[in-house]
mmCIF file of C-alpha atoms and ligand atoms in Angstrom:
data_model
loop_
_atom_site.group_PDB
_atom_site.id
_atom_site.type_symbol
_atom_site.label_atom_id
_atom_site.label_comp_id
_atom_site.label_asym_id
_atom_site.label_seq_id
_atom_site.Cartn_x
_atom_site.Cartn_y
_atom_site.Cartn_z
ATOM 1 C CA UNK A 136 117.289 95.967 114.848
ATOM 2 C CA UNK A 137 119.117 98.019 117.534
ATOM 3 C CA UNK A 138 119.047 101.625 115.889
ATOM 4 C CA UNK A 139 116.118 103.495 115.607
ATOM 5 C CA UNK A 140 114.404 103.628 112.273
ATOM 6 C CA UNK A 141 115.002 106.737 110.395
ATOM 7 C CA UNK A 142 112.381 109.482 110.571
ATOM 8 C CA UNK A 143 109.658 109.558 107.786
ATOM 9 C CA UNK A 144 108.094 112.297 106.151
ATOM 10 C CA UNK A 145 104.673 110.510 105.088
ATOM 11 C CA UNK A 146 104.174 110.563 101.298
ATOM 12 C CA UNK A 147 103.170 107.043 100.829
ATOM 13 C CA UNK A 148 99.660 105.226 100.924
ATOM 14 C CA UNK A 149 101.112 102.091 102.804
ATOM 15 C CA UNK A 150 100.848 99.207 102.844
ATOM 16 C CA UNK A 151 100.600 98.663 99.290
ATOM 17 C CA UNK A 152 98.459 95.817 98.087
ATOM 18 C CA UNK A 153 99.768 92.233 97.636
ATOM 19 C CA UNK A 154 97.635 90.627 94.884
ATOM 20 C CA UNK A 155 97.478 87.178 93.120
ATOM 21 C CA UNK A 156 97.608 86.964 89.256
ATOM 22 C CA UNK A 157 95.201 83.625 88.707
ATOM 23 C CA UNK A 158 95.123 83.914 85.261
ATOM 24 C CA UNK A 159 98.612 84.268 84.183
ATOM 25 C CA UNK A 160 99.716 81.807 87.046
ATOM 26 C CA UNK A 161 97.145 79.091 85.646
ATOM 27 C CA UNK A 162 98.672 79.526 82.170
ATOM 28 C CA UNK A 163 102.226 79.487 83.183
ATOM 29 C CA UNK A 164 101.989 76.758 85.838
ATOM 30 C CA UNK A 165 103.881 78.983 88.277
ATOM 31 C CA UNK A 166 101.978 80.890 90.992
ATOM 32 C CA UNK A 167 102.637 84.706 90.564
ATOM 33 C CA UNK A 168 101.760 87.540 93.025
ATOM 34 C CA UNK A 169 102.327 91.244 92.532
ATOM 35 C CA UNK A 170 103.184 93.744 95.115
ATOM 36 C CA UNK A 171 101.691 97.010 94.096
ATOM 37 C CA UNK A 172 104.370 99.678 94.729
ATOM 38 C CA UNK A 173 102.769 101.327 91.476
ATOM 39 C CA UNK A 174 100.048 102.345 93.885
ATOM 40 C CA UNK A 175 102.274 104.108 96.413
ATOM 41 C CA UNK A 176 99.921 107.095 95.695
ATOM 42 C CA UNK A 177 102.241 110.170 95.373
ATOM 43 C CA UNK A 178 101.484 111.663 91.834
ATOM 44 C CA UNK A 179 100.877 108.348 90.123
ATOM 45 C CA UNK A 180 103.256 106.078 92.484
ATOM 46 C CA UNK A 181 106.280 104.081 92.045
ATOM 47 C CA UNK A 182 109.263 102.716 94.183
ATOM 48 C CA UNK A 183 110.847 106.199 94.743
ATOM 49 C CA UNK A 184 107.976 107.032 96.952
ATOM 50 C CA UNK A 185 109.467 105.019 99.989
ATOM 51 C CA UNK A 186 112.791 106.182 99.488
ATOM 52 C CA UNK A 187 111.741 110.146 99.404
ATOM 53 C CA UNK A 188 109.825 109.529 102.781
ATOM 54 C CA UNK A 189 113.197 109.332 104.225
ATOM 55 C CA UNK A 190 115.164 111.547 102.087
ATOM 56 C CA UNK A 191 112.669 114.133 102.607
ATOM 57 C CA UNK A 192 112.597 114.070 106.311
ATOM 58 C CA UNK A 193 116.305 114.174 106.257
ATOM 59 C CA UNK A 194 116.183 117.340 104.145
ATOM 60 C CA UNK A 195 113.802 118.992 106.407
ATOM 61 C CA UNK A 196 115.819 118.178 109.428
ATOM 62 C CA UNK A 197 118.824 119.794 107.806
ATOM 63 C CA UNK A 198 116.872 122.766 107.040
ATOM 64 C CA UNK A 199 117.042 122.461 103.392
ATOM 65 C CA UNK A 200 114.826 124.372 100.806
ATOM 66 C CA UNK A 201 115.197 122.980 97.502
ATOM 67 C CA UNK A 202 115.443 119.167 96.565
ATOM 68 C CA UNK A 203 117.803 118.745 93.653
ATOM 69 C CA UNK A 204 118.197 115.609 91.807
ATOM 70 C CA UNK A 205 119.338 113.884 88.526
ATOM 71 C CA UNK A 206 117.842 111.241 86.033
ATOM 72 C CA UNK A 207 117.073 110.213 82.576
ATOM 73 C CA UNK A 208 114.419 112.450 80.411
ATOM 74 C CA UNK A 209 111.563 110.094 81.571
ATOM 75 C CA UNK A 210 112.912 109.446 85.093
ATOM 76 C CA UNK A 211 110.280 108.168 87.601
ATOM 77 C CA UNK A 212 112.582 109.245 90.452
ATOM 78 C CA UNK A 213 112.602 112.939 89.218
ATOM 79 C CA UNK A 214 108.831 113.337 88.819
ATOM 80 C CA UNK A 215 108.330 111.623 92.359
ATOM 81 C CA UNK A 216 110.970 113.740 93.944
ATOM 82 C CA UNK A 217 109.117 116.902 92.143
ATOM 83 C CA UNK A 218 105.848 115.804 93.757
ATOM 84 C CA UNK A 219 107.405 115.191 97.170
ATOM 85 C CA UNK A 220 108.915 118.597 97.043
ATOM 86 C CA UNK A 221 105.463 119.897 96.295
ATOM 87 C CA UNK A 222 103.932 118.200 99.288
ATOM 88 C CA UNK A 223 106.717 119.338 101.574
ATOM 89 C CA UNK A 224 106.494 122.928 100.623
ATOM 90 C CA UNK A 225 109.928 122.877 99.123
ATOM 91 C CA UNK A 226 111.123 123.939 95.677
ATOM 92 C CA UNK A 227 112.592 121.295 93.378
ATOM 93 C CA UNK A 228 115.357 121.216 90.631
ATOM 94 C CA UNK A 229 115.524 118.504 88.352
ATOM 95 C CA UNK A 230 118.782 117.800 86.073
ATOM 96 C CA UNK A 231 117.729 115.694 82.977
ATOM 97 C CA UNK A 232 119.927 113.967 80.297
ATOM 98 C CA UNK A 233 119.753 115.530 76.966
ATOM 99 C CA UNK A 234 117.771 118.348 75.480
ATOM 100 C CA UNK A 235 114.164 119.399 75.827
ATOM 101 C CA UNK A 236 112.242 117.264 73.640
ATOM 102 C CA UNK A 237 110.057 118.637 71.050
ATOM 103 C CA UNK A 238 106.643 117.316 72.517
ATOM 104 C CA UNK A 239 106.352 117.200 76.400
ATOM 105 C CA UNK A 240 104.771 113.847 77.374
ATOM 106 C CA UNK A 241 104.887 111.394 80.053
ATOM 107 C CA UNK A 242 107.006 112.045 83.161
ATOM 108 C CA UNK A 243 108.387 115.468 81.588
ATOM 109 C CA UNK A 244 104.713 116.716 81.218
ATOM 110 C CA UNK A 245 104.036 115.597 84.948
ATOM 111 C CA UNK A 246 107.543 117.272 86.184
ATOM 112 C CA UNK A 247 106.376 120.423 84.720
ATOM 113 C CA UNK A 248 102.721 120.374 86.042
ATOM 114 C CA UNK A 249 104.237 119.446 89.575
ATOM 115 C CA UNK A 250 106.340 122.874 89.546
ATOM 116 C CA UNK A 251 109.850 121.601 89.263
ATOM 117 C CA UNK A 252 112.511 123.679 87.404
ATOM 118 C CA UNK A 253 114.154 121.558 84.772
ATOM 119 C CA UNK A 254 117.958 121.719 83.909
ATOM 120 C CA UNK A 255 118.821 119.859 80.681
ATOM 121 C CA UNK A 256 122.192 118.541 80.417
ATOM 122 C CA UNK A 257 122.311 118.711 76.793
ATOM 123 C CA UNK A 258 125.525 117.628 75.390
ATOM 124 C CA UNK A 259 127.246 118.009 78.927
ATOM 125 C CA UNK A 260 127.788 115.001 81.232
ATOM 126 C CA UNK A 261 124.613 114.946 83.560
ATOM 127 C CA UNK A 262 126.572 114.234 86.812
ATOM 128 C CA UNK A 263 128.864 117.390 86.047
ATOM 129 C CA UNK A 264 125.771 119.388 85.405
ATOM 130 C CA UNK A 265 124.106 117.944 88.749
ATOM 131 C CA UNK A 266 127.211 119.071 90.722
ATOM 132 C CA UNK A 267 127.284 122.557 88.972
ATOM 133 C CA UNK A 268 123.466 122.962 89.694
ATOM 134 C CA UNK A 269 123.847 122.147 93.311
ATOM 135 C CA UNK A 270 126.897 124.691 93.405
ATOM 136 C CA UNK A 271 124.731 127.466 91.803
ATOM 137 C CA UNK A 272 121.820 126.746 94.036
ATOM 138 C CA UNK A 273 124.052 126.930 97.279
ATOM 139 C CA UNK A 274 125.554 130.050 96.036
ATOM 140 C CA UNK A 275 121.991 131.343 95.508
ATOM 141 C CA UNK A 276 120.984 130.872 98.971
ATOM 142 C CA UNK A 277 118.432 128.241 97.896
ATOM 143 C CA UNK A 278 119.762 125.540 100.537
ATOM 144 C CA UNK A 279 119.924 122.647 98.253
ATOM 145 C CA UNK A 280 119.704 118.976 99.509
ATOM 146 C CA UNK A 281 121.150 116.419 97.327
ATOM 147 C CA UNK A 282 119.237 113.283 96.333
ATOM 148 C CA UNK A 283 121.307 111.015 94.529
ATOM 149 C CA UNK A 284 120.596 109.251 91.167
ATOM 150 C CA UNK A 285 117.661 106.949 91.816
ATOM 151 C CA UNK A 286 117.490 108.083 95.453
ATOM 152 C CA UNK A 287 119.961 105.284 96.146
ATOM 153 C CA UNK A 288 121.737 106.302 99.119
ATOM 154 C CA UNK A 289 121.852 103.985 102.291
ATOM 155 C CA UNK A 290 119.228 106.101 103.748
ATOM 156 C CA UNK A 291 116.840 105.812 100.527
ATOM 157 C CA UNK A 292 117.332 102.134 100.483
ATOM 158 C CA UNK A 293 116.585 101.836 104.128
ATOM 159 C CA UNK A 294 112.963 102.372 103.208
ATOM 160 C CA UNK A 295 112.991 99.113 101.241
ATOM 161 C CA UNK A 296 114.227 97.363 104.186
ATOM 162 C CA UNK A 297 110.989 98.206 105.922
ATOM 163 C CA UNK A 298 109.468 97.567 102.802
ATOM 164 C CA UNK A 299 110.538 93.761 103.029
ATOM 165 C CA UNK A 300 109.061 93.799 106.782
ATOM 166 C CA UNK A 301 105.869 94.956 105.244
ATOM 167 C CA UNK A 302 105.724 92.489 102.723
ATOM 168 C CA UNK A 303 106.200 89.756 105.409
ATOM 169 C CA UNK A 304 103.245 90.953 107.171
ATOM 170 C CA UNK A 305 101.051 89.823 104.489
ATOM 171 C CA UNK A 306 101.699 86.385 105.580
ATOM 172 C CA UNK A 307 102.281 85.001 101.644
ATOM 173 C CA UNK A 308 105.257 82.775 101.731
ATOM 174 C CA UNK A 309 107.290 83.597 98.760
ATOM 175 C CA UNK A 310 110.110 81.404 97.362
ATOM 176 C CA UNK A 311 111.233 84.469 95.123
ATOM 177 C CA UNK A 312 111.082 88.026 94.717
ATOM 178 C CA UNK A 313 111.528 89.366 91.028
ATOM 179 C CA UNK A 314 111.913 93.229 90.341
ATOM 180 C CA UNK A 315 113.723 95.569 88.049
ATOM 181 C CA UNK A 316 117.208 96.809 89.173
ATOM 182 C CA UNK A 317 118.967 99.724 87.990
ATOM 183 C CA UNK A 318 120.827 102.297 90.571
ATOM 184 C CA UNK A 319 120.472 99.303 93.089
ATOM 185 C CA UNK A 320 118.803 101.021 96.045
ATOM 186 C CA UNK A 321 115.612 99.049 95.779
ATOM 187 C CA UNK A 322 117.132 95.515 95.723
ATOM 188 C CA UNK A 323 119.866 96.450 98.169
ATOM 189 C CA UNK A 324 117.290 97.484 100.663
ATOM 190 C CA UNK A 325 115.280 94.550 100.149
ATOM 191 C CA UNK A 326 118.439 92.300 100.665
ATOM 192 C CA UNK A 327 119.349 94.253 103.811
ATOM 193 C CA UNK A 328 115.640 93.737 104.948
ATOM 194 C CA UNK A 329 116.071 89.903 104.459
ATOM 195 C CA UNK A 330 118.808 89.935 106.494
ATOM 196 C CA UNK A 331 117.224 92.084 109.436
ATOM 197 C CA UNK A 332 113.909 90.190 109.409
ATOM 198 C CA UNK A 333 114.855 86.499 108.159
ATOM 199 C CA UNK A 334 113.365 86.327 104.846
ATOM 200 C CA UNK A 335 115.107 83.345 102.980
ATOM 201 C CA UNK A 336 113.562 83.284 99.646
ATOM 202 C CA UNK A 337 115.780 84.529 96.720
ATOM 203 C CA UNK A 338 115.654 88.193 95.657
ATOM 204 C CA UNK A 339 116.255 88.207 91.919
ATOM 205 C CA UNK A 340 117.084 91.659 90.181
ATOM 206 C CA UNK A 341 116.666 91.917 86.368
ATOM 207 C CA UNK A 342 119.143 94.426 85.456
ATOM 208 C CA UNK A 343 117.643 97.229 83.435
ATOM 209 C CA UNK A 344 121.016 98.714 82.111
ATOM 210 C CA UNK A 345 124.059 97.297 83.907
ATOM 211 C CA UNK A 346 126.330 94.130 83.400
ATOM 212 C CA UNK A 347 125.614 91.825 86.367
ATOM 213 C CA UNK A 348 129.055 92.039 88.001
ATOM 214 C CA UNK A 349 128.809 95.906 88.268
ATOM 215 C CA UNK A 350 125.331 95.724 89.635
ATOM 216 C CA UNK A 351 126.267 92.853 92.133
ATOM 217 C CA UNK A 352 128.887 95.006 93.573
ATOM 218 C CA UNK A 353 126.766 98.283 93.692
ATOM 219 C CA UNK A 354 123.873 96.146 95.501
ATOM 220 C CA UNK A 355 126.076 94.272 97.989
ATOM 221 C CA UNK A 356 128.098 97.591 99.088
ATOM 222 C CA UNK A 357 124.741 99.534 99.327
ATOM 223 C CA UNK A 358 123.006 96.683 101.182
ATOM 224 C CA UNK A 359 126.064 96.513 103.760
ATOM 225 C CA UNK A 360 125.627 100.201 104.410
ATOM 226 C CA UNK A 361 122.029 100.048 104.748
ATOM 227 C CA UNK A 362 122.137 97.543 107.257
ATOM 228 C CA UNK A 363 124.871 99.445 109.022
ATOM 229 C CA UNK A 364 122.679 102.548 109.024
ATOM 230 C CA UNK A 365 120.015 100.277 110.757
ATOM 231 C CA UNK A 366 122.211 99.249 113.356
ATOM 232 C CA UNK A 367 122.948 95.650 111.951
ATOM 233 C CA UNK A 368 126.348 95.634 110.663
ATOM 234 C CA UNK A 369 126.596 92.776 108.204
ATOM 235 C CA UNK A 370 128.970 92.141 105.390
ATOM 236 C CA UNK A 371 126.933 91.187 102.411
ATOM 237 C CA UNK A 372 128.932 89.903 99.349
ATOM 238 C CA UNK A 373 128.286 90.359 95.732
ATOM 239 C CA UNK A 374 128.460 86.670 95.349
ATOM 240 C CA UNK A 375 125.117 86.316 97.435
ATOM 241 C CA UNK A 376 123.381 88.982 95.218
ATOM 242 C CA UNK A 377 121.078 87.490 92.589
ATOM 243 C CA UNK A 378 121.338 89.553 89.367
ATOM 244 C CA UNK A 379 120.213 88.682 85.701
ATOM 245 C CA UNK A 380 121.755 90.729 82.906
ATOM 246 C CA UNK A 381 120.491 88.519 80.200
ATOM 247 C CA UNK A 382 117.587 91.002 79.141
ATOM 248 C CA UNK A 383 119.610 94.378 78.558
ATOM 249 C CA UNK A 384 118.839 94.137 74.662
ATOM 250 C CA UNK A 385 119.974 97.239 73.108
ATOM 251 C CA UNK A 386 120.457 99.180 76.401
ATOM 252 C CA UNK A 387 118.296 101.221 78.705
ATOM 253 C CA UNK A 388 115.018 102.294 77.446
ATOM 254 C CA UNK A 389 115.165 100.551 74.319
ATOM 255 C CA UNK A 390 112.212 98.454 73.785
ATOM 256 C CA UNK A 391 112.375 94.801 72.039
ATOM 257 C CA UNK A 392 109.828 92.164 71.262
ATOM 258 C CA UNK A 393 110.257 90.559 74.826
ATOM 259 C CA UNK A 394 109.224 93.708 76.557
ATOM 260 C CA UNK A 395 106.280 94.544 74.265
ATOM 261 C CA UNK A 396 104.859 90.913 74.887
ATOM 262 C CA UNK A 397 105.143 91.001 78.514
ATOM 263 C CA UNK A 398 103.309 94.317 78.846
ATOM 264 C CA UNK A 399 100.584 93.298 76.470
ATOM 265 C CA UNK A 400 100.309 89.969 78.345
ATOM 266 C CA UNK A 401 100.110 91.399 81.789
ATOM 267 C CA UNK A 402 97.674 94.164 80.474
ATOM 268 C CA UNK A 403 95.435 91.589 78.484
ATOM 269 C CA UNK A 404 95.576 88.969 80.745
ATOM 270 C CA UNK A 405 95.339 90.640 84.165
ATOM 271 C CA UNK A 406 94.552 94.295 83.562
ATOM 272 C CA UNK A 407 97.778 95.147 84.904
ATOM 273 C CA UNK A 408 99.911 98.113 83.471
ATOM 274 C CA UNK A 409 103.641 97.662 83.537
ATOM 275 C CA UNK A 410 106.134 100.458 82.134
ATOM 276 C CA UNK A 411 108.371 100.486 79.234
ATOM 277 C CA UNK A 412 111.583 100.826 80.825
ATOM 278 C CA UNK A 413 111.676 99.173 84.099
ATOM 279 C CA UNK A 414 108.994 96.741 84.969
ATOM 280 C CA UNK A 415 108.257 95.592 81.393
ATOM 281 C CA UNK A 416 112.019 94.589 80.948
ATOM 282 C CA UNK A 417 111.756 92.795 84.376
ATOM 283 C CA UNK A 418 108.457 91.047 83.425
ATOM 284 C CA UNK A 419 109.930 89.884 80.270
ATOM 285 C CA UNK A 420 112.876 88.525 82.048
ATOM 286 C CA UNK A 421 110.597 86.536 84.493
ATOM 287 C CA UNK A 422 108.374 84.989 81.949
ATOM 288 C CA UNK A 423 111.689 84.037 80.219
ATOM 289 C CA UNK A 424 113.134 82.253 83.064
ATOM 290 C CA UNK A 425 109.921 80.339 83.827
ATOM 291 C CA UNK A 426 109.641 79.170 80.206
ATOM 292 C CA UNK A 427 113.326 78.092 80.375
ATOM 293 C CA UNK A 428 112.639 76.426 83.903
ATOM 294 C CA UNK A 429 115.242 78.889 85.426
ATOM 295 C CA UNK A 430 112.479 79.654 87.769
ATOM 296 C CA UNK A 431 110.904 76.172 88.936
ATOM 297 C CA UNK A 432 107.432 75.428 88.517
ATOM 298 C CA UNK A 433 106.537 74.929 92.118
ATOM 299 C CA UNK A 434 108.014 78.187 93.066
ATOM 300 C CA UNK A 435 105.553 80.855 94.572
ATOM 301 C CA UNK A 436 106.983 84.063 92.816
ATOM 302 C CA UNK A 437 106.384 87.782 93.862
ATOM 303 C CA UNK A 438 106.654 90.294 91.068
ATOM 304 C CA UNK A 439 107.445 93.643 92.867
ATOM 305 C CA UNK A 440 105.879 96.268 90.751
ATOM 306 C CA UNK A 441 108.129 99.510 90.973
ATOM 307 C CA UNK A 442 105.747 101.750 88.962
ATOM 308 C CA UNK A 443 106.809 103.845 85.887
ATOM 309 C CA UNK A 444 103.523 103.613 84.006
ATOM 310 C CA UNK A 445 103.339 107.456 83.148
ATOM 311 C CA UNK A 446 106.180 106.715 80.806
ATOM 312 C CA UNK A 447 104.023 104.337 78.708
ATOM 313 C CA UNK A 448 102.359 107.666 76.928
ATOM 314 C CA UNK A 449 105.864 108.625 76.110
ATOM 315 C CA UNK A 450 106.550 105.290 74.532
ATOM 316 C CA UNK A 451 103.541 104.967 72.291
ATOM 317 C CA UNK A 452 105.161 104.609 69.188
ATOM 318 C CA UNK A 453 107.564 101.792 70.229
ATOM 319 C CA UNK A 454 105.125 100.004 72.470
ATOM 320 C CA UNK A 455 102.773 99.641 69.099
ATOM 321 C CA UNK A 456 105.622 98.604 66.854
ATOM 322 C CA UNK A 457 104.918 94.924 65.472
HETATM 323 C C1 PLP B 695 113.973 103.609 89.524
HETATM 324 C C2 PLP B 695 113.076 102.595 89.099
HETATM 325 C C3 PLP B 695 113.547 101.236 89.365
HETATM 326 C C4 PLP B 695 114.749 100.665 89.900
HETATM 327 O O1 PLP B 695 114.863 101.156 91.164
HETATM 328 P P1 PLP B 695 116.602 101.143 91.716
HETATM 329 O O2 PLP B 695 116.473 101.203 93.251
HETATM 330 O O3 PLP B 695 117.065 102.488 90.984
HETATM 331 O O4 PLP B 695 117.207 99.834 91.420
HETATM 332 C C5 PLP B 695 112.720 100.240 88.968
HETATM 333 N N1 PLP B 695 111.495 100.419 88.269
HETATM 334 C C6 PLP B 695 110.933 101.770 88.151
HETATM 335 C C7 PLP B 695 109.660 101.991 87.524
HETATM 336 C C8 PLP B 695 111.762 102.712 88.592
HETATM 337 O O5 PLP B 695 111.270 104.003 88.257
#
């Protein structure tokens, strides 16, 4: 790497643990480990904490006073942004899709406790409401800093290039990393890190909400820009991005049996909690691919746990459906 690594505002407890899953591995006949980014330590953790270390450092360097971001109602990214703002002594405005629910639970409860101001997009387009909210905060002299959807700018994604280096330090040679991929920043950062640090295994993103072609394009472009930001300009093409969109079911945040089974399996066999929207879907995809032989028996696989467990409580009813 030729460029200095971007400045960090410390928020995460790093390195996160890498743990074997012996019971599940034995039953499936494929060796599985888990990288515990659900344990990053900021207000119940998750993958956005690493990105926020770089984004908050940039916000402070620019003299911003208010973090503004956007997401789904049960956004883990928004909850971690609210916590990061509290830790940095900043204000936080979250633009959330839809309307304020009758019962406040999961991440929405935590957003409120963490002191964030919630703006519901209601019938409006959430990105349009995000722009209006930024403009209003600017006009009011609140010095807003824009954090994109999922924290997935090249700067945010750079945190996952560094996470790949952290992973290599564990010294566990993995043939494949499997993760939930949505706004693409996590996968893009890992892919950029693989180029930077010479990791040759596969990096399989299980799409949570997008068709494979669209997500491959997003990840490739973001990975190229992230590598350039880190001083290593490489052209990363969509064809080299491994994305599986076979588990979209009825769309974002709608649970089906595959996810319910995956969540119960990890919980009951390994004492490990997944989340209903992201890691539940990614684990369901990984288990199905192992069953179908699309992940080979002799591979050593690392499931990258990206967090999201606070949303379990908001999805209690659909988790308990038979
Ligand atoms: C945001 C999120 C992801 C997806 O990460 P991207 O960088 O947006 O692709 C995966 N898992 C959880 C729990 C998340 O909150």
